[in-house]
XYZ file of C-alpha atoms in Angstrom:
632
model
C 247.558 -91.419 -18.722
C 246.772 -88.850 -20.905
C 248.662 -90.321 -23.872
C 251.575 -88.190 -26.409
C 251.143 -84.414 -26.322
C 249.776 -83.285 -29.691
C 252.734 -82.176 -31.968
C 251.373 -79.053 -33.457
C 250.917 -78.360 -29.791
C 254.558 -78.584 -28.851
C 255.356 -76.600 -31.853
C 253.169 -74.173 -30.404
C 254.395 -73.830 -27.228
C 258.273 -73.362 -28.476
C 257.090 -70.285 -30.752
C 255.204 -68.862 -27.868
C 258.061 -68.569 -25.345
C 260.594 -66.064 -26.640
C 263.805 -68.465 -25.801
C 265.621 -65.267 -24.139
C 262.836 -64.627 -21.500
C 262.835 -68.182 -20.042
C 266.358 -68.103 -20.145
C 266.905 -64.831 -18.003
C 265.034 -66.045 -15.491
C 267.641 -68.109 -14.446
C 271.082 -66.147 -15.827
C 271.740 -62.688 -16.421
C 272.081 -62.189 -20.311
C 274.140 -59.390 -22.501
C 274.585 -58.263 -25.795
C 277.072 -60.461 -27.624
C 276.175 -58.513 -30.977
C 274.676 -59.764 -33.588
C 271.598 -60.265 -32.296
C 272.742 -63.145 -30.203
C 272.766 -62.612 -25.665
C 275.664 -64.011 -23.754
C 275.432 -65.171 -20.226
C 277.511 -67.721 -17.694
C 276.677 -70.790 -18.334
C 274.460 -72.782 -15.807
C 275.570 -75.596 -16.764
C 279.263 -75.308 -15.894
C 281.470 -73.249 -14.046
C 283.454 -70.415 -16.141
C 284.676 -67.324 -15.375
C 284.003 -65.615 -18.707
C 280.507 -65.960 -20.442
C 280.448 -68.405 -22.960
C 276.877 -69.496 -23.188
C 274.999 -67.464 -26.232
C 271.667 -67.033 -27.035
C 269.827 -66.741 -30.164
C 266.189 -64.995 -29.677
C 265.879 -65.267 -33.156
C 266.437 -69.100 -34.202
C 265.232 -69.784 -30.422
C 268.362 -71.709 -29.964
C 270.841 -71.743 -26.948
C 274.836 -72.550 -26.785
C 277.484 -73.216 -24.555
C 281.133 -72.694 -26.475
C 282.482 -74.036 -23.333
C 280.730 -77.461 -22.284
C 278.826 -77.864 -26.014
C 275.282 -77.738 -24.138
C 272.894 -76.364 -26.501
C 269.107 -76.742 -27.825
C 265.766 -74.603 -28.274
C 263.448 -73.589 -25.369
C 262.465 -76.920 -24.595
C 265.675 -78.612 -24.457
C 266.829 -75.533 -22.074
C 264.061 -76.340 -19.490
C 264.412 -80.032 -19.693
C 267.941 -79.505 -18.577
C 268.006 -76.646 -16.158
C 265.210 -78.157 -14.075
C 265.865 -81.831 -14.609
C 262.534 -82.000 -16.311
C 260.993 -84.460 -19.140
C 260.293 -83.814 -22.639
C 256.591 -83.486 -21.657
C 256.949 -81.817 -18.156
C 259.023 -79.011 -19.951
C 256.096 -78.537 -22.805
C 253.865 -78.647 -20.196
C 255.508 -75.869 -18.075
C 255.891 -73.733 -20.646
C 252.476 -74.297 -21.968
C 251.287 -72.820 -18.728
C 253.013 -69.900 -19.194
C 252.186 -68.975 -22.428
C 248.094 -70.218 -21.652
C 247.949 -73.272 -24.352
C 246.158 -75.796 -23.325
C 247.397 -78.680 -23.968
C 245.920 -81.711 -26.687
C 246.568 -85.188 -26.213
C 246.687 -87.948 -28.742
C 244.852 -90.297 -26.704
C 242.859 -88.749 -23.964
C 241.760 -84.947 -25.932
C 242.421 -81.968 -23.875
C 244.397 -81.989 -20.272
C 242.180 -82.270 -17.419
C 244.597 -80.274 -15.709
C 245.651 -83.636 -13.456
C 246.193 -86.114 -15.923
C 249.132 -86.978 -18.035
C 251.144 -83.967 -15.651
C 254.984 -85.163 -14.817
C 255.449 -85.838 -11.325
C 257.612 -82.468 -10.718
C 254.624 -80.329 -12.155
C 252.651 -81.703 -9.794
C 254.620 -81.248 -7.073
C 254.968 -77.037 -7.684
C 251.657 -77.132 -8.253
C 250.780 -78.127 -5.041
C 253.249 -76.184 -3.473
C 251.520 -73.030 -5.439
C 248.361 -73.863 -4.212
C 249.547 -74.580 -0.403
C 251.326 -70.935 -0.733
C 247.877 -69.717 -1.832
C 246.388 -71.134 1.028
C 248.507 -70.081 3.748
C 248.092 -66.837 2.816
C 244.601 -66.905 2.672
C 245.039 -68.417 6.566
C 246.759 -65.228 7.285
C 243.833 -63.401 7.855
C 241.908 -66.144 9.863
C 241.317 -65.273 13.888
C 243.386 -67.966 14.539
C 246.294 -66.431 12.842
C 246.589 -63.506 15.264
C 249.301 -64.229 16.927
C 251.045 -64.729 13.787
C 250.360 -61.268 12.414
C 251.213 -59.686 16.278
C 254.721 -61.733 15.582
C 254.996 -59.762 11.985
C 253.866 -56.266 13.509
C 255.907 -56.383 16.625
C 259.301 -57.053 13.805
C 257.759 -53.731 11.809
C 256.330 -55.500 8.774
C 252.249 -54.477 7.651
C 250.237 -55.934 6.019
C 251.519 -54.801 2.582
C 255.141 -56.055 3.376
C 253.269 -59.856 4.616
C 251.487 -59.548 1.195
C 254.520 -58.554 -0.812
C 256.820 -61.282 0.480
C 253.894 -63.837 0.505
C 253.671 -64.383 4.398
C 251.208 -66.547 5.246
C 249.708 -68.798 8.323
C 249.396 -72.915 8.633
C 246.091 -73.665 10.612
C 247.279 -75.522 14.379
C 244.534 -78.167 13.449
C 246.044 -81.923 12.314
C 245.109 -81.847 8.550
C 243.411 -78.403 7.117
C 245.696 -78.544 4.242
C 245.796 -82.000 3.880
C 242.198 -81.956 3.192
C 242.375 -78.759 1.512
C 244.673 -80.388 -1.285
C 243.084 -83.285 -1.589
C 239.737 -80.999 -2.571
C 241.950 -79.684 -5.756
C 242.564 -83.008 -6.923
C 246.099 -83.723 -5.364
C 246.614 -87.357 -4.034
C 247.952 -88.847 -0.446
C 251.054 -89.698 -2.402
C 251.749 -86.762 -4.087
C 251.200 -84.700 -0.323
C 254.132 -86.925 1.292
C 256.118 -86.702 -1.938
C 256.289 -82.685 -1.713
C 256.848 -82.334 2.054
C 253.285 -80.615 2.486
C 252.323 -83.602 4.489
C 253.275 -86.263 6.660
C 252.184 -89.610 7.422
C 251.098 -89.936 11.139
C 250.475 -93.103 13.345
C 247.332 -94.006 12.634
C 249.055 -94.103 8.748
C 246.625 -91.204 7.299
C 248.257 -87.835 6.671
C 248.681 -85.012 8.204
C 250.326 -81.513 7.639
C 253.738 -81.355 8.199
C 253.381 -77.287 8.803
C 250.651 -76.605 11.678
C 250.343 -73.197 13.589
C 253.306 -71.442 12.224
C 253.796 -68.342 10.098
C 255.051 -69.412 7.050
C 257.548 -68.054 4.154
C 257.009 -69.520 0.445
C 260.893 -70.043 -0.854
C 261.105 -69.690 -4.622
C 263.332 -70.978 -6.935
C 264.963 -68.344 -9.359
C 262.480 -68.387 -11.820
C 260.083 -67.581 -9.255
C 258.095 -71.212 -8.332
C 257.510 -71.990 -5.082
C 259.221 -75.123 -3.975
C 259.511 -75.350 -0.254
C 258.493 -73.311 3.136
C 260.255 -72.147 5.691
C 257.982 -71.844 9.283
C 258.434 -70.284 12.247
C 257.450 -71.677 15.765
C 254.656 -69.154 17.515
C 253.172 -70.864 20.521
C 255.517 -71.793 23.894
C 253.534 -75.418 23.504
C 255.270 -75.800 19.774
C 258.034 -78.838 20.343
C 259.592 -78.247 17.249
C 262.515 -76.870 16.329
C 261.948 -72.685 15.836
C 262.400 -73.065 12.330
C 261.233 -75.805 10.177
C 261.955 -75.908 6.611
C 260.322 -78.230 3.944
C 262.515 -81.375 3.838
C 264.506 -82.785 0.599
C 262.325 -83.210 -1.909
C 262.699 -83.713 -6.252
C 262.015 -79.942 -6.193
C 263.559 -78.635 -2.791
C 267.148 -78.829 -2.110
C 267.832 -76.491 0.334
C 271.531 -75.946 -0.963
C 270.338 -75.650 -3.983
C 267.668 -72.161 -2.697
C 268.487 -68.768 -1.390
C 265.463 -66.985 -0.214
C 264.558 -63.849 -1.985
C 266.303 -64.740 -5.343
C 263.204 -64.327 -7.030
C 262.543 -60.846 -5.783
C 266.285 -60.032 -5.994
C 267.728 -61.055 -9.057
C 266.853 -58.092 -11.644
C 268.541 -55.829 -9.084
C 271.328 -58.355 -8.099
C 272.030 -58.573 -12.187
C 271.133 -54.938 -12.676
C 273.858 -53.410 -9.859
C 276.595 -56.454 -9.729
C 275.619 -56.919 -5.781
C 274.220 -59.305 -3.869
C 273.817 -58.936 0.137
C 273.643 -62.590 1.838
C 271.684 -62.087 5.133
C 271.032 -64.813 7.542
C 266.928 -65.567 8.155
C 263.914 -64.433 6.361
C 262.685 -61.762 8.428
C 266.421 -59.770 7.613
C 265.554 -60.629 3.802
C 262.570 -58.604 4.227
C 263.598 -55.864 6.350
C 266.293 -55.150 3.604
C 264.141 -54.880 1.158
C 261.673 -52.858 2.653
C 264.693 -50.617 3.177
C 265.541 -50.375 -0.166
C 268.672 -53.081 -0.085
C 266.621 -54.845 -2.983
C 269.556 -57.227 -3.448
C 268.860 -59.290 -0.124
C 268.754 -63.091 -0.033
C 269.127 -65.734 2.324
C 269.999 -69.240 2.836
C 267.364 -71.667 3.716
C 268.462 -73.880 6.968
C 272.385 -74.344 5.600
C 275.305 -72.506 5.339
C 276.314 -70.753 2.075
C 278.120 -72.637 -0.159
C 279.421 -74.180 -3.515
C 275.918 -74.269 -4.837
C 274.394 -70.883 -4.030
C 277.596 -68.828 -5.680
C 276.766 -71.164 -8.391
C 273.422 -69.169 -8.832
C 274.856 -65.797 -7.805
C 278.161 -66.018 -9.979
C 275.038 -66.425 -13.088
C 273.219 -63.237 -12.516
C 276.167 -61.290 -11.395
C 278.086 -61.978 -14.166
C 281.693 -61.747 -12.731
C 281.712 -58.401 -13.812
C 284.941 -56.546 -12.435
C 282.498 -54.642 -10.362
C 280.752 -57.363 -9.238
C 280.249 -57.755 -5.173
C 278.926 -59.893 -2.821
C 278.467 -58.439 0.739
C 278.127 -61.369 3.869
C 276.059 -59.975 6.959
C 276.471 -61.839 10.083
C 275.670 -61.499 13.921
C 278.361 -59.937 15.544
C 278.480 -63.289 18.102
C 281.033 -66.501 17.941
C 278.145 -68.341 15.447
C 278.419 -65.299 13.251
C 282.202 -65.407 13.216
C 282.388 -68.922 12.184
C 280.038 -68.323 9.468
C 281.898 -65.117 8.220
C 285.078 -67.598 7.818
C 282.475 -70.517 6.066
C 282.127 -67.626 3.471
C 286.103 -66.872 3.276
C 286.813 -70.298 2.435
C 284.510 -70.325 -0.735
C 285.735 -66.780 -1.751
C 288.066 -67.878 -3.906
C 284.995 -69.309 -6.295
C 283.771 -66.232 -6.758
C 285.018 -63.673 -9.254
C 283.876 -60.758 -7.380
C 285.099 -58.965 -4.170
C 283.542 -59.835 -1.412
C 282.464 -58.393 2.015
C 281.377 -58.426 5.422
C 279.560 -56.290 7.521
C 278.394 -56.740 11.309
C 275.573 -54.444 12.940
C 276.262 -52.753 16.160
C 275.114 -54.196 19.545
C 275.062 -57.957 17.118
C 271.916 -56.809 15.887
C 270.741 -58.678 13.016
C 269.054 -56.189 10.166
C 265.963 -56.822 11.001
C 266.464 -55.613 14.081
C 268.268 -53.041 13.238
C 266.049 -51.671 11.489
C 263.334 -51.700 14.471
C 265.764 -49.909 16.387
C 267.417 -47.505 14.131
C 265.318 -47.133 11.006
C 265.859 -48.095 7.356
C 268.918 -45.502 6.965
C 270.694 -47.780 9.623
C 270.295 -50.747 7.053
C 271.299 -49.779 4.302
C 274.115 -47.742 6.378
C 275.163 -51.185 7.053
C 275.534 -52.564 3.827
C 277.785 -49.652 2.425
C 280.249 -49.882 5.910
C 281.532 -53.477 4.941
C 285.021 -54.477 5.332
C 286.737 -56.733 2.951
C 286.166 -60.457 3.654
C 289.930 -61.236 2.774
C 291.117 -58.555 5.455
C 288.598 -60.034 7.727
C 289.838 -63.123 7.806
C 293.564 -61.793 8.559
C 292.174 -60.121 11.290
C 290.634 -62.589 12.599
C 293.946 -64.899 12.257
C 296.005 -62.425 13.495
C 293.840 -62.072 16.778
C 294.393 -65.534 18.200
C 297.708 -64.893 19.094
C 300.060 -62.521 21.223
C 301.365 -59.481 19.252
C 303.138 -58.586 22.222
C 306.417 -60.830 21.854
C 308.513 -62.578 18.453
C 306.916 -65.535 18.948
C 303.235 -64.469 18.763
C 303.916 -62.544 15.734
C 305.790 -65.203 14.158
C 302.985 -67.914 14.565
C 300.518 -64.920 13.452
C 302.452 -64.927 10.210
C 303.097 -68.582 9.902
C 299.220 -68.912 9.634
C 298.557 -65.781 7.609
C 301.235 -65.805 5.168
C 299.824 -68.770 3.301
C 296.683 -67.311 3.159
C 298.215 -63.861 1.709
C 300.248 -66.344 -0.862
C 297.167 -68.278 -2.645
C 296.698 -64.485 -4.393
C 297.736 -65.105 -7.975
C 297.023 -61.339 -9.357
C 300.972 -60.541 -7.728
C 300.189 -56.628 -7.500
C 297.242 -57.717 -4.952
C 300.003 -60.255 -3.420
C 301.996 -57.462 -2.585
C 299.664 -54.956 -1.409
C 297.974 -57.594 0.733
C 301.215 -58.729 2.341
C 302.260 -54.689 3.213
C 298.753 -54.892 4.961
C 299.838 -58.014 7.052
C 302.861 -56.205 8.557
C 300.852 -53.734 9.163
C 298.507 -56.043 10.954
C 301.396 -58.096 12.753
C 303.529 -54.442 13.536
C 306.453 -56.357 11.877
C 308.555 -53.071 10.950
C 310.201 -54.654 7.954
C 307.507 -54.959 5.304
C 309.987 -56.346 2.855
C 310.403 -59.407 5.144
C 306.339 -59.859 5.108
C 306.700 -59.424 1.378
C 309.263 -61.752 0.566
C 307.872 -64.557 2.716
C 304.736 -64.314 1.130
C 306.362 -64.197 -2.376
C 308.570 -67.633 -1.453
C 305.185 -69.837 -0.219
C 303.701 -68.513 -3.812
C 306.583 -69.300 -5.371
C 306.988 -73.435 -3.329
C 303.162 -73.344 -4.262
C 303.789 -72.929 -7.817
C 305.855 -75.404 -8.073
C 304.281 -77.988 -6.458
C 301.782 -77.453 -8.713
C 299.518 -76.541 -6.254
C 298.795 -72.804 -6.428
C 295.320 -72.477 -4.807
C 292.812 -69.975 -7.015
C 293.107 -66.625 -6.142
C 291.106 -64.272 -3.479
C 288.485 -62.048 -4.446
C 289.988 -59.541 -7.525
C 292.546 -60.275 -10.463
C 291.146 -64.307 -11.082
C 292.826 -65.879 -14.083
C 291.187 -65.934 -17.530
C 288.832 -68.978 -18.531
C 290.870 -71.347 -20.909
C 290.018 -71.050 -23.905
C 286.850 -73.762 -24.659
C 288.579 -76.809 -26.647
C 287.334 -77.101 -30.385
C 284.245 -79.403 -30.765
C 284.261 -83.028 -30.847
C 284.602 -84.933 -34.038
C 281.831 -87.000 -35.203
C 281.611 -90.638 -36.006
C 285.601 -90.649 -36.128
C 287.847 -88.645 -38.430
C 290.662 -86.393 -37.266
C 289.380 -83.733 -34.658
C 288.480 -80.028 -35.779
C 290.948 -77.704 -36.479
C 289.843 -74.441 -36.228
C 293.268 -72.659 -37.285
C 292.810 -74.574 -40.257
C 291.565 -72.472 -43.502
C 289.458 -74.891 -44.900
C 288.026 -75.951 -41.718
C 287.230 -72.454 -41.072
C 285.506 -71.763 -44.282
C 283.360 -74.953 -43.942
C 282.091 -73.868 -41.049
C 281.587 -69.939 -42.136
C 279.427 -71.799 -44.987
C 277.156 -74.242 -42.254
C 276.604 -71.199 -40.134
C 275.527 -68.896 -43.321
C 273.234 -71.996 -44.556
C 271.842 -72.188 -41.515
C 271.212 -69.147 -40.098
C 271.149 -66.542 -43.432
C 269.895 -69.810 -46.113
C 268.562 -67.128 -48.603
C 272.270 -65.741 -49.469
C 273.371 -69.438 -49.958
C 270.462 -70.672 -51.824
C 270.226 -72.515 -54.587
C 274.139 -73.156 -54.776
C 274.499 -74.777 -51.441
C 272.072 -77.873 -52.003
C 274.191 -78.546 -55.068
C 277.265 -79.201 -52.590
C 278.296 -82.729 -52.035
C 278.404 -83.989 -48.379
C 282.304 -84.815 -49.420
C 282.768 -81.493 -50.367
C 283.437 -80.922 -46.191
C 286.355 -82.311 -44.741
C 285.588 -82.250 -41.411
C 283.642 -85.034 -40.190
C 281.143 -83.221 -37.910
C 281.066 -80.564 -41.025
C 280.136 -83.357 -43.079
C 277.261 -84.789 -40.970
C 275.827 -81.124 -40.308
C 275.743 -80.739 -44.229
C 274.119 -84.329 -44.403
C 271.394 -83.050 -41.939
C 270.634 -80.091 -43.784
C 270.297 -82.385 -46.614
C 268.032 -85.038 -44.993
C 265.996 -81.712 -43.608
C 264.933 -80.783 -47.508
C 268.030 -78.282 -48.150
C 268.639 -74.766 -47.462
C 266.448 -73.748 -50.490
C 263.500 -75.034 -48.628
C 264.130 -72.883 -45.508
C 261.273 -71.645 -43.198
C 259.606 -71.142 -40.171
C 260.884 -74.266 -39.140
C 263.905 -75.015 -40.995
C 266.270 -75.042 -37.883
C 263.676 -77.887 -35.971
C 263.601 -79.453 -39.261
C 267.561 -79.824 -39.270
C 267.883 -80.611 -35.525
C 265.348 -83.237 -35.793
C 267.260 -84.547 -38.804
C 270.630 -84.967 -36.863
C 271.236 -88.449 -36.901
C 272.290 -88.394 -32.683
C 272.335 -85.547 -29.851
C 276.287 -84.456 -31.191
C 275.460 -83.894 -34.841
C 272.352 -82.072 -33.494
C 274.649 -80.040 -30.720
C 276.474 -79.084 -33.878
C 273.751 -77.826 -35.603
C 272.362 -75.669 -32.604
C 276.675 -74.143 -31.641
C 276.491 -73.295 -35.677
C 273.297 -71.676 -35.785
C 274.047 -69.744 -32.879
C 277.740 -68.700 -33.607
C 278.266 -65.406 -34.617
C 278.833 -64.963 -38.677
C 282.706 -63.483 -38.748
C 281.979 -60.966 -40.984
C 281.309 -57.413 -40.360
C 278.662 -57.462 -43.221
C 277.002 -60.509 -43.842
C 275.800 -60.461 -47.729
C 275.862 -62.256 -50.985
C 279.412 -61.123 -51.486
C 280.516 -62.380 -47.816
C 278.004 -65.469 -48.710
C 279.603 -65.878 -52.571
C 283.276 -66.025 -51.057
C 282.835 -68.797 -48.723
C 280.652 -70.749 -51.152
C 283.683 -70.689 -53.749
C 286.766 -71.028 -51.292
C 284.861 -74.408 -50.301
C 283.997 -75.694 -53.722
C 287.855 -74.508 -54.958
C 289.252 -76.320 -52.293
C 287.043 -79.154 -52.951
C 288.323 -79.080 -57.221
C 291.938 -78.929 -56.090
C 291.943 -81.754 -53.875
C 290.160 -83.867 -56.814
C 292.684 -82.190 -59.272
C 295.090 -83.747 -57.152
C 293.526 -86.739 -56.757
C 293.653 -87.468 -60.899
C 296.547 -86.479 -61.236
C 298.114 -89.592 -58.769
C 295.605 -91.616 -60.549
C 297.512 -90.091 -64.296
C 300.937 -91.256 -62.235
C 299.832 -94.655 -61.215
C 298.252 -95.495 -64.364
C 299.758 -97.712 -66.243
C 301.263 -97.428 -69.727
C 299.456 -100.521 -71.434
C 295.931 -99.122 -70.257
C 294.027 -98.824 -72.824
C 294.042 -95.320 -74.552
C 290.218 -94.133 -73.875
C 291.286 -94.372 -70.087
C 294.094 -92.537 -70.487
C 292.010 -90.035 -72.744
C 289.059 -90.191 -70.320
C 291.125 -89.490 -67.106
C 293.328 -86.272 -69.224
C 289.524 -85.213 -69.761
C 288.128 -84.938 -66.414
C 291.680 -83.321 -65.407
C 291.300 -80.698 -68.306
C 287.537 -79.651 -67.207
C 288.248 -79.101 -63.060
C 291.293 -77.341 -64.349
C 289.201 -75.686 -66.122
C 286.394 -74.743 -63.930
C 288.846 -74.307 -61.251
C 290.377 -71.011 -62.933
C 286.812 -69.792 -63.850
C 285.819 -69.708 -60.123
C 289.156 -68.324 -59.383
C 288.673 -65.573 -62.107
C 284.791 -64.770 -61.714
C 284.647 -65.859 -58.177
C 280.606 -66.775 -57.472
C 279.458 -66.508 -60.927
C 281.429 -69.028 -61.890
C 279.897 -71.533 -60.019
């Protein structure tokens, strides 16, 4: 092993990364003023953004589930990484090399976690593959890309590339850039055979390189060629620690500026669709990867798209029963989006790829804007399994609809969507249709059992509950004054130090009523004080946080916004006196019990000493109340 990685190293690597670009890769981000971004957080599901980011302290968030941390900590978590594989990824992107304590310099295969290895392989097989491409052998594959109207340029733009028909070309070709036997079968780049040596799992198959979102490449998708291929047509890379093919839309990585950019995403069904979208300038195109859409994948869309009220995601399916079925697959998980959502079906079944052969580019992105809500979709498609002709066809058409109709919360849409039904059903008196709909919303309710709402008008996030205390002590109460002030003072000491400084240090750790207050004051102690702020000062205080809440504390205060329009030695001077007045007035109280309790045959100096400590906070309580910071 290649032993601890160097700590000026890692220190290196967290300055390097601007905490905002690694980030984005994976969310979209927005202005949340002052200076901070704000995003949906990946690591929970919310309907408003909570998550913040600081590009300036290189800290991240979450108001909502209390996740937060620098650069490192954000890769760790995202990509279910260790301390070192996340240094090491982002060491590769900002070209340090890497020193370690006990072996030098990284031979660029030692001391690498077992997930780095793994998209490194999968890089280099990508590489490879396309390299194959161009081979003689590949021929066929490149007559299978020409005769579906993609060139060269569109193969080398989406990465196309060719697996050799031979047993074990890559196999060998991996092992030649260091990779072992295990590591092959680990990533699903090969497979063991009888004779128990490897061999490629891919052979004589175009091939499609599926990225994550921030653009790795972590599985393949292949396509059968030859007549004397017994696999299936398509064969994907199989579960791996880096592929999970719920988990991957194809495209996303090509997609998601413009997907964040124009609040649309178009969900197509294969690769070669993904591509002929693009090429027509439907930029937004993605695809599943061997699995239906679901829970996970809006997971990743509902990030970059933001849940904007514009936001839309548009479902293209084959016109045929399999493309029906999926159509209502996509209906039932409509209500966890917050964004409308679509369908549209080509003419003639045609999928867009071939579409676009027949019709031209127009005709595809013609498609995409002649979409029909998925919510009336789905009515229609209810509504067309039974006889319209006679009461008791319509009736069963609304006894299945009408529920459907009554899981809309927003009640304006309710209404709207139930005049449509009638419509739909030729039931005459709307106001019947309407009322039936209201009473099922109405039994839903209270059963407590109102399903989430369809498509537009979804209910606010509740509000994010206040922070955890720490090590005991009543929980934080953010309507509370003192609280409030406490924790204006953390966030100026920790994120404007100079407007605090020297008067903060002087503050006792008592001084902060709130527990977690307390041991965030105690950290910035153990860290050297506010005085002593610099380049590092925030590290400094993390790394002085006695466990991961204190330091999750540290990170949601450094990040919160200051509540003050302008943040100066005035704002600064106000908060540092409200918490030190506060602090005199509960010890004036404090003496003055003690002056009740004492007892009349103590001796007089106690007396006189007790009257005297009274006399001075008294005192120095009405100076800061009269000269406000300068009398601290």
């Amino acid at each position: 092993m290649a032993g601890r990685i160097n700590d000026d190293d890692v220190k290196a690597v967290r300055d390097a990364v601007p905490i905002d670009a690694v980030v984005s890769e994976y969310l979209q981000l927005r202005n949340a003023g002052g200076g901070n971004l704000k995003g949906l957080c990946p690591f929970h599901d919310e309907k408003s953004p909570s998550f913040q980011v600081s590009p300036s302290k290189g800290l991240y968030h979450c108001f909502g589930c209390q996740a937060g941390g620098d650069t490192l900590d954000f890769v760790m978590k995202i990509d279910h990484l260790s301390f070192s594989e996340a240094v090491e990824r982002l060491a590769g992107l900002a070209g340090i090399t890497l020193r370690y304590e006990e072996g030098g310099y990284t031979s660029g295969t030692s001391g690498r976690g077992d997930r780095i290895r793994l998209v490194e392989a999968h890089k280099a097989a990508a590489q490879f593959y396309v390299d194959q491409l161009g081979s003689p052998e590949a021929e066929i594959g490149r007559k299978f890309l020409a005769e579906r109207g993609f060139d060269q340029a569109a193969a080398t733009h989406f990465s196309v590339g060719y697996s050799p028909a031979g047993w074990d070309h890559l196999t060998r070709f991996l092992r030649g850039k260091g990779f072992t036997d295990k590591e092959l079968i680990t990533s699903g780049l090969s497979q063991d055979s009888r004779s128990g040596k490897p061999i490629d799992r891919f052979r004589g198959r175009l091939m499609w390189p599926i990225r994550d979102i921030s653009g790795e490449v972590v599985g393949f998708g292949a396509r059968k060629l030859r007549d004397d291929d017994n696999g299936p047509k398509y064969l994907n890379t199989p579960e791996t620690a880096i592929y999970k093919k719920s988990q991957v839309l194809y495209g996303i990585d090509l997609a998601k500026k413009e997907i964040a950019k124009t609040s649309r995403a178009v969900v197509v069904e294969g690769y070669t669709d993904v591509m002929a979208c693009h090429l027509a300038g439907v930029t937004t195109a993605i695809a599943t990867c061997g699995t239906a859409f679901g829970g996970d994948h809006i997971k990743i869309l509902r990030r970059l798209l933001m849940d904007n009220a514009t936001a839309e995601v548009i479902f293209t399916f084959d016109g045929d029963a399999a493309g029906q079925k999926a159509a209502l697959r996509a209906f039932e998980d409509d209500q966890k989006f917050a964004a409308e959502t679509s369908i549209t079906i080509a003419p003639g079944g045609m999928d867009p790829c071939d579409l676009r052969l027949a019709q031209g580019d127009a005709a595809v992105s013609g498609l995409v804007e002649s979409r029909t809500p998925l919510f009336e979709f789905a009515l229609r498609h209810i509504v067309s399994r039974h006889n319209l002709e006679n009461p008791a066809g319509r009736a069963a058409a609304l006894a299945e609809a009408a529920p459907v109709v009554a899981s809309i919360k927003d009640l304006s849409i309710q209404h709207e969507s139930a005049v449509q039904l009638a419509g739909m059903l030729g039931i005459l008196d709307e106001q019947f249709v309407v009322k039936r709909v209201a009473q099922l919303a109405r039994w839903a309710r209270e059963r407590g059992n109102q399903p989430q709402q369809q498509g537009r008008g979804r209910p606010q996030e509740p509000a994010p509950a206040a922070p955890s205390p720490v090590g005991g002590g009543p929980a934080l109460n953010l309507r509370s004054p003192a609280h409030r002030t406490e924790r204006e003072l953390l966030k100026l000491a920790l994120q404007r130090p100079a407007l605090v400084s020297p008067a903060f240090d002087a503050y006792g750790i008592d001084e902060f009523t709130a527990p977690p207050y307390a041991a965030v004051r105690r950290a910035i102690q153990d860290a050297g004080g506010a005085s002593q702020a610099a380049d590092d000062y925030l590290a400094r205080v993390r790394d002085a946080a006695p466990n991961d809440t204190v330091r999750a504390m540290v990170t949601e205060l450094a990040v919160e916004a200051i509540h003050a329009k302008t943040v100066d030695e005035v704002y600064a001077g106000v908060q540092l006196v409200q918490v030190r007045l506060r602090a005199v007035d509960r010890r004036v109280l404090e003496i003055q019990g003690a002056m009740t309790r004492l007892s009349p045959q103590a001796p007089p100096e106690q007396h006189a000493a007790v009257q005297e400590e009274l006399w001075v906070l008294q005192q120095y309580g009405q100076r800061l109340r009269n000269r406000g910071a300068e009398g601290l």
